[in-house]
């Protein structure tokens, strides 16, 4: 193989990476466009997730979690739910779900215990981005083609399953997000084995921590 052939192979790999990066960037942009009324800085255009479990349960769980972290202890118990509630023991509080935990700690570090509804909306929107990216990776591997992989990612991200009830039930959204990545890792493990089995188990464990049984 001469130098020009090696250079051509290198350029082909770069184009492959750039095209896939463009697909992921497109998915991200479309998610932002889909939720533009939540993200817009114009108060007259701004919308919020509708009242329901998202606002009355999952946001309140996170408010209590942020308050506990801000005061330097774990959210073991909340006195504000009914006659008291074992918050840490409730699987849907997802206290140790890595993304929620990191995001809550960031908010606490910046603003103390003031975890806003918008903060939780940002977390939900981020999971739509992850769902699209993970689905693209899985479909790209199985189908070995970019356009079908992109269509698959957009179908899962904006289809009725994720955009109807899961935005109200944050635990469902955040758990379902990891399914395509789990399938991707299992599929890759069939051919490469080794650490891919461990990675698939790790992704499954993360999904379990998101709180949907």
Short mmCIF file of C-alpha atoms in Angstrom, two decimals:
data_model
loop_
_atom_site.label_atom_id
_atom_site.label_comp_id
_atom_site.label_asym_id
_atom_site.label_seq_id
_atom_site.Cartn_x
_atom_site.Cartn_y
_atom_site.Cartn_z
CA UNK A 1 0.00 0.00 0.00
CA UNK A 2 1.47 3.33 -1.05
CA UNK A 3 1.23 6.64 0.76
CA UNK A 4 -1.66 7.97 -1.35
CA UNK A 5 -3.75 4.86 -0.61
CA UNK A 6 -3.06 5.20 3.11
CA UNK A 7 -4.04 8.86 2.96
CA UNK A 8 -7.26 7.98 1.13
CA UNK A 9 -8.19 5.40 3.80
CA UNK A 10 -7.49 7.97 6.52
CA UNK A 11 -9.66 10.55 4.75
CA UNK A 12 -12.47 7.99 4.36
CA UNK A 13 -12.40 7.34 8.12
CA UNK A 14 -12.50 11.07 8.80
CA UNK A 15 -15.47 11.51 6.48
CA UNK A 16 -17.22 8.63 8.22
CA UNK A 17 -16.70 10.27 11.59
CA UNK A 18 -17.80 13.68 10.33
CA UNK A 19 -20.96 12.34 8.73
CA UNK A 20 -21.95 10.49 11.86
CA UNK A 21 -21.17 13.55 13.95
CA UNK A 22 -23.41 15.58 11.63
CA UNK A 23 -26.24 13.08 12.19
CA UNK A 24 -25.85 13.35 15.96
CA UNK A 25 -25.72 17.14 15.72
CA UNK A 26 -28.91 17.10 13.64
CA UNK A 27 -30.68 14.98 16.24
CA UNK A 28 -29.60 17.41 18.96
CA UNK A 29 -30.75 20.42 16.95
CA UNK A 30 -34.14 18.85 16.26
CA UNK A 31 -34.65 18.09 19.95
CA UNK A 32 -33.88 21.71 20.78
CA UNK A 33 -36.31 22.82 18.08
CA UNK A 34 -38.98 20.45 19.36
CA UNK A 35 -38.73 21.98 22.83
CA UNK A 36 -38.09 25.55 21.70
CA UNK A 37 -40.98 26.95 23.72
CA UNK A 38 -39.51 25.51 26.90
CA UNK A 39 -36.05 26.87 26.08
CA UNK A 40 -36.88 30.28 24.61
CA UNK A 41 -35.72 33.32 26.60
CA UNK A 42 -38.81 35.26 25.47
CA UNK A 43 -41.26 35.19 28.36
CA UNK A 44 -44.29 35.72 26.10
CA UNK A 45 -43.43 32.59 24.08
CA UNK A 46 -42.29 30.39 26.92
CA UNK A 47 -44.13 27.22 27.86
CA UNK A 48 -43.53 24.62 30.55
CA UNK A 49 -44.21 20.94 31.01
CA UNK A 50 -47.91 20.64 31.90
CA UNK A 51 -49.03 20.03 35.49
CA UNK A 52 -49.09 16.40 36.50
CA UNK A 53 -46.68 13.82 37.81
CA UNK A 54 -43.71 15.72 36.38
CA UNK A 55 -44.49 18.81 38.45
CA UNK A 56 -46.28 17.30 41.44
CA UNK A 57 -44.13 14.23 42.04
CA UNK A 58 -40.81 14.20 40.22
CA UNK A 59 -40.06 17.89 40.66
CA UNK A 60 -41.01 17.74 44.33
CA UNK A 61 -38.76 14.70 44.78
CA UNK A 62 -35.90 16.66 43.27
CA UNK A 63 -36.62 19.78 45.33
CA UNK A 64 -36.42 17.69 48.49
CA UNK A 65 -33.26 15.95 47.27
CA UNK A 66 -31.60 19.28 46.48
CA UNK A 67 -32.62 20.66 49.87
CA UNK A 68 -31.07 17.67 51.63
CA UNK A 69 -27.83 17.91 49.64
CA UNK A 70 -27.63 21.65 50.28
CA UNK A 71 -27.78 20.93 54.02
CA UNK A 72 -25.13 18.25 53.78
CA UNK A 73 -27.08 15.02 54.21
CA UNK A 74 -28.81 12.33 52.18
CA UNK A 75 -32.54 12.71 51.44
CA UNK A 76 -33.57 9.84 53.68
CA UNK A 77 -36.97 11.20 54.66
CA UNK A 78 -39.34 13.96 53.63
CA UNK A 79 -41.98 15.31 55.95
CA UNK A 80 -43.81 17.10 53.13
CA UNK A 81 -45.40 14.05 51.46
CA UNK A 82 -48.56 12.87 53.22
CA UNK A 83 -47.57 12.00 56.81
CA UNK A 84 -43.94 11.58 55.81
CA UNK A 85 -42.19 9.66 53.05
CA UNK A 86 -38.99 7.56 52.85
CA UNK A 87 -37.62 9.53 49.92
CA UNK A 88 -34.36 7.64 49.43
CA UNK A 89 -36.19 4.30 49.51
CA UNK A 90 -38.62 5.37 46.78
CA UNK A 91 -37.22 3.98 43.52
CA UNK A 92 -38.75 6.83 41.51
CA UNK A 93 -36.85 9.46 43.44
CA UNK A 94 -33.79 8.16 41.54
CA UNK A 95 -31.43 9.82 43.99
CA UNK A 96 -28.42 7.80 42.82
CA UNK A 97 -29.20 7.84 39.11
CA UNK A 98 -25.88 9.28 37.83
CA UNK A 99 -27.22 11.99 35.52
CA UNK A 100 -29.79 13.20 38.04
CA UNK A 101 -27.25 13.07 40.85
CA UNK A 102 -24.60 15.04 38.95
CA UNK A 103 -27.11 17.60 37.68
CA UNK A 104 -28.63 18.09 41.13
CA UNK A 105 -25.21 18.58 42.70
CA UNK A 106 -24.31 21.14 40.02
CA UNK A 107 -27.49 23.10 40.70
CA UNK A 108 -26.90 22.92 44.45
CA UNK A 109 -23.32 24.15 44.00
CA UNK A 110 -24.53 27.11 41.93
CA UNK A 111 -27.83 28.07 43.59
CA UNK A 112 -28.08 26.13 46.81
CA UNK A 113 -31.34 24.30 47.45
CA UNK A 114 -33.28 26.21 44.78
CA UNK A 115 -33.90 23.48 42.20
CA UNK A 116 -36.35 24.96 39.70
CA UNK A 117 -38.88 23.32 37.41
CA UNK A 118 -36.79 24.54 34.47
CA UNK A 119 -33.80 22.64 35.85
CA UNK A 120 -35.78 19.41 35.70
CA UNK A 121 -37.11 20.25 32.25
CA UNK A 122 -33.52 20.63 31.04
CA UNK A 123 -32.71 17.18 32.39
CA UNK A 124 -35.69 15.69 30.56
CA UNK A 125 -34.75 17.40 27.29
CA UNK A 126 -31.17 16.14 27.62
CA UNK A 127 -32.53 12.59 27.80
CA UNK A 128 -34.33 13.04 24.50
CA UNK A 129 -30.94 13.93 23.01
CA UNK A 130 -29.37 10.85 24.58
CA UNK A 131 -32.20 8.63 23.34
CA UNK A 132 -31.63 9.84 19.80
CA UNK A 133 -27.86 9.43 20.00
CA UNK A 134 -28.04 5.94 21.51
CA UNK A 135 -30.61 4.81 18.94
CA UNK A 136 -28.45 6.15 16.13
CA UNK A 137 -25.45 4.20 17.43
CA UNK A 138 -27.45 0.98 17.69
CA UNK A 139 -29.16 1.32 14.31
CA UNK A 140 -25.91 2.43 12.67
CA UNK A 141 -24.24 -0.74 13.83
CA UNK A 142 -27.09 -3.10 12.93
CA UNK A 143 -28.10 -1.51 9.61
CA UNK A 144 -24.62 -0.34 8.57
CA UNK A 145 -26.09 2.74 6.91
CA UNK A 146 -26.40 6.33 8.03
CA UNK A 147 -29.77 7.41 6.65
CA UNK A 148 -31.75 4.42 7.99
CA UNK A 149 -29.95 4.86 11.32
CA UNK A 150 -30.93 8.53 11.41
CA UNK A 151 -34.55 7.70 10.55
CA UNK A 152 -34.57 5.09 13.32
CA UNK A 153 -33.19 7.59 15.82
CA UNK A 154 -35.73 10.25 14.90
CA UNK A 155 -38.58 7.73 15.02
CA UNK A 156 -37.70 6.61 18.53
CA UNK A 157 -36.93 10.11 19.81
CA UNK A 158 -40.04 11.84 18.49
CA UNK A 159 -42.42 8.89 18.31
CA UNK A 160 -45.47 8.57 20.49
CA UNK A 161 -43.81 6.35 23.07
CA UNK A 162 -41.33 8.98 24.28
CA UNK A 163 -43.26 12.17 23.53
CA UNK A 164 -46.65 11.24 24.99
CA UNK A 165 -46.66 9.90 28.55
CA UNK A 166 -42.94 9.66 29.47
CA UNK A 167 -42.42 13.45 29.70
CA UNK A 168 -44.90 13.32 32.58
CA UNK A 169 -43.35 10.17 34.03
CA UNK A 170 -39.69 11.16 34.13
CA UNK A 171 -38.64 7.72 35.39
CA UNK A 172 -40.02 6.07 32.25
CA UNK A 173 -38.25 8.55 29.97
CA UNK A 174 -34.90 8.25 31.70
CA UNK A 175 -35.06 4.45 31.86
CA UNK A 176 -36.14 4.02 28.23
CA UNK A 177 -33.32 6.29 27.10
CA UNK A 178 -30.75 3.60 27.91
CA UNK A 179 -32.43 0.73 26.07
CA UNK A 180 -30.83 1.44 22.66
CA UNK A 181 -27.37 1.70 24.23
CA UNK A 182 -27.89 -1.60 26.07
CA UNK A 183 -28.87 -3.27 22.79
CA UNK A 184 -25.89 -1.68 21.03
CA UNK A 185 -23.47 -3.04 23.63
CA UNK A 186 -25.06 -6.51 23.65
CA UNK A 187 -24.86 -6.65 19.86
CA UNK A 188 -21.23 -5.58 19.89
CA UNK A 189 -20.43 -8.04 22.66
CA UNK A 190 -21.54 -10.90 20.41
CA UNK A 191 -18.62 -10.13 18.11
CA UNK A 192 -16.04 -8.56 20.39
CA UNK A 193 -16.97 -9.95 23.79
CA UNK A 194 -14.83 -8.88 26.71
CA UNK A 195 -15.57 -5.51 28.22
CA UNK A 196 -18.70 -5.04 26.11
CA UNK A 197 -20.62 -7.48 28.32
CA UNK A 198 -19.53 -5.50 31.37
CA UNK A 199 -20.49 -2.23 29.66
CA UNK A 200 -23.93 -3.61 28.78
CA UNK A 201 -24.46 -4.63 32.40
CA UNK A 202 -23.31 -1.22 33.57
CA UNK A 203 -25.76 0.52 31.22
CA UNK A 204 -28.54 -1.76 32.46
CA UNK A 205 -27.66 -0.88 36.04
CA UNK A 206 -27.77 2.83 35.24
CA UNK A 207 -31.19 2.36 33.63
CA UNK A 208 -32.42 0.60 36.78
CA UNK A 209 -31.29 3.53 38.90
CA UNK A 210 -33.46 5.86 36.80
CA UNK A 211 -36.44 4.55 38.73
CA UNK A 212 -38.79 2.72 36.38
CA UNK A 213 -39.21 -0.91 37.49
#
